[in-house]
Short mmCIF file of C-alpha atoms in Angstrom, two decimals:
data_model
loop_
_atom_site.label_atom_id
_atom_site.label_comp_id
_atom_site.label_asym_id
_atom_site.label_seq_id
_atom_site.Cartn_x
_atom_site.Cartn_y
_atom_site.Cartn_z
CA MET A 1 14.40 11.75 29.56
CA GLY A 2 14.39 13.08 26.88
CA ILE A 3 11.78 14.45 24.37
CA ILE A 4 12.33 13.27 20.60
CA ARG A 5 10.47 15.61 18.30
CA VAL A 6 9.11 15.73 15.01
CA THR A 7 7.38 19.06 12.91
CA ASN A 8 5.20 18.95 10.36
CA ILE A 9 4.91 16.65 8.92
CA ARG A 10 2.84 17.56 5.73
CA ILE A 11 -0.08 15.08 4.55
CA TYR A 12 -2.96 15.41 2.57
CA ALA A 13 -6.47 13.81 3.54
CA PHE A 14 -9.72 13.80 4.14
CA HIS A 15 -11.10 13.54 8.00
CA GLY A 16 -13.56 15.69 8.39
CA CYS A 17 -17.84 16.35 9.01
CA LEU A 18 -18.50 17.68 5.37
CA GLU A 19 -19.48 14.80 2.92
CA GLU A 20 -17.37 17.74 0.34
CA GLU A 21 -13.85 16.79 2.45
CA SER A 22 -14.55 13.31 2.34
CA LYS A 23 -14.39 13.31 -1.92
CA ILE A 24 -11.87 16.83 -2.01
CA GLY A 25 -10.15 16.64 0.37
CA SER A 26 -7.61 19.33 3.16
CA ASP A 27 -3.81 19.86 4.00
CA TYR A 28 -2.85 18.63 7.20
CA ARG A 29 0.06 19.14 9.78
CA VAL A 30 1.85 16.24 12.15
CA ASP A 31 3.87 17.53 15.13
CA VAL A 32 5.08 14.56 17.69
CA ALA A 33 6.30 15.00 20.70
CA VAL A 34 7.40 11.36 22.88
CA LYS A 35 9.10 11.68 25.78
CA ALA A 36 11.33 8.82 26.45
CA ASN A 37 14.66 7.34 28.04
CA LEU A 38 17.78 8.21 25.69
CA GLN A 39 20.24 8.18 27.87
CA ILE A 40 20.69 4.04 26.70
CA SER A 41 20.75 5.27 23.53
CA ALA A 42 22.53 8.60 24.57
CA LYS A 43 25.09 5.85 25.37
CA SER A 44 24.70 2.39 22.74
CA ASP A 45 24.76 5.01 19.97
CA GLN A 46 22.08 2.33 18.55
CA LEU A 47 18.44 2.65 16.79
CA GLN A 48 16.78 0.11 19.05
CA ASP A 49 17.76 2.62 22.35
CA THR A 50 16.40 5.25 21.41
CA VAL A 51 12.40 6.04 19.83
CA ASP A 52 12.32 5.02 16.01
CA TYR A 53 11.72 8.95 13.86
CA VAL A 54 11.13 7.48 10.59
CA HIS A 55 8.47 4.69 12.86
CA ILE A 56 6.85 7.68 13.97
CA ASN A 57 6.67 8.89 10.20
CA ARG A 58 5.12 6.04 8.70
CA ILE A 59 2.29 6.17 12.45
CA VAL A 60 2.16 9.48 11.22
CA LYS A 61 0.47 9.71 7.53
CA GLU A 62 -0.09 5.85 8.16
CA GLU A 63 -2.81 7.10 10.56
CA MET A 64 -3.86 9.57 8.63
CA GLY A 65 -4.46 8.03 5.57
CA ILE A 66 -7.91 6.53 8.07
CA ARG A 67 -11.10 8.78 7.97
CA SER A 68 -11.93 10.75 10.85
CA LYS A 69 -14.66 12.30 10.98
CA LEU A 70 -12.84 14.76 13.96
CA LEU A 71 -9.62 15.50 14.13
CA GLU A 72 -9.74 14.10 18.28
CA HIS A 73 -10.64 10.49 17.21
CA VAL A 74 -6.63 10.51 15.19
CA ALA A 75 -4.84 11.51 17.33
CA LYS A 76 -5.73 9.57 19.88
CA ARG A 77 -4.76 6.50 17.27
CA ILE A 78 -1.46 8.44 16.28
CA LEU A 79 -1.15 8.04 20.45
CA ASN A 80 -2.14 3.99 20.76
CA ARG A 81 0.50 3.02 18.58
CA ILE A 82 2.99 4.72 19.55
CA PHE A 83 2.77 3.32 23.68
CA ASN A 84 1.78 0.53 21.36
CA GLU A 85 4.69 -0.34 19.58
CA ILE A 86 7.65 2.42 20.95
CA ASP A 87 7.84 0.29 24.06
CA ILE A 88 10.73 3.07 25.65
CA ALA A 89 7.66 6.24 24.74
CA ASN A 90 6.78 7.58 28.24
CA GLU A 91 4.19 10.05 27.31
CA ALA A 92 4.00 11.72 23.85
CA THR A 93 1.96 15.20 22.73
CA VAL A 94 -0.03 14.40 18.84
CA GLU A 95 -0.82 18.25 17.12
CA VAL A 96 -3.17 17.48 14.12
CA SER A 97 -3.38 20.95 12.64
CA LYS A 98 -5.97 21.16 9.19
CA ILE A 99 -4.39 23.83 6.42
CA ASN A 100 -7.98 26.49 6.15
CA PRO A 101 -9.89 24.62 7.08
CA PRO A 102 -13.59 25.57 5.52
CA ILE A 103 -15.32 27.02 8.33
CA GLY A 104 -16.20 29.96 6.14
CA GLY A 105 -14.00 32.45 7.23
CA ASN A 106 -9.66 33.84 6.30
CA VAL A 107 -8.01 30.82 8.92
CA GLN A 108 -4.45 29.90 8.37
CA MET A 109 -5.38 26.45 10.53
CA VAL A 110 -6.93 24.13 13.32
CA THR A 111 -5.95 22.39 15.99
CA ILE A 112 -6.19 20.09 18.23
CA GLU A 113 -3.70 18.49 20.78
CA MET A 114 -3.48 15.47 23.03
CA THR A 115 -1.06 14.30 25.08
CA SER A 116 -1.18 10.85 26.77
CA LYS A 117 1.24 9.21 29.06
CA ARG A 118 2.20 5.56 29.46
CA SER A 119 -0.47 3.83 31.96
#
């Protein structure tokens, strides 16, 4: 077993419950960790035998481009796509952070974290 991490994917998106968030958008950070059996790729040295982090980055960018009111919703969509598209993924954790959220205070970011296992 091993873990592939894609950390600090920076994206500008339009998520949130407030109407103004859908118009002005915000900066987001997404972190993904995928657990999988990496022994095969360690031996074969072939991209098709591992978790392709370019593929993970593409999933994150595409799903972050679809507006959601809640960060939980977009994180769940990312998790669903990981398990639908990456056969060797056994478990995945997604963290979605909104940078400088509009909550009336000096807050660097808010983060939701979700973990799922292949069923």
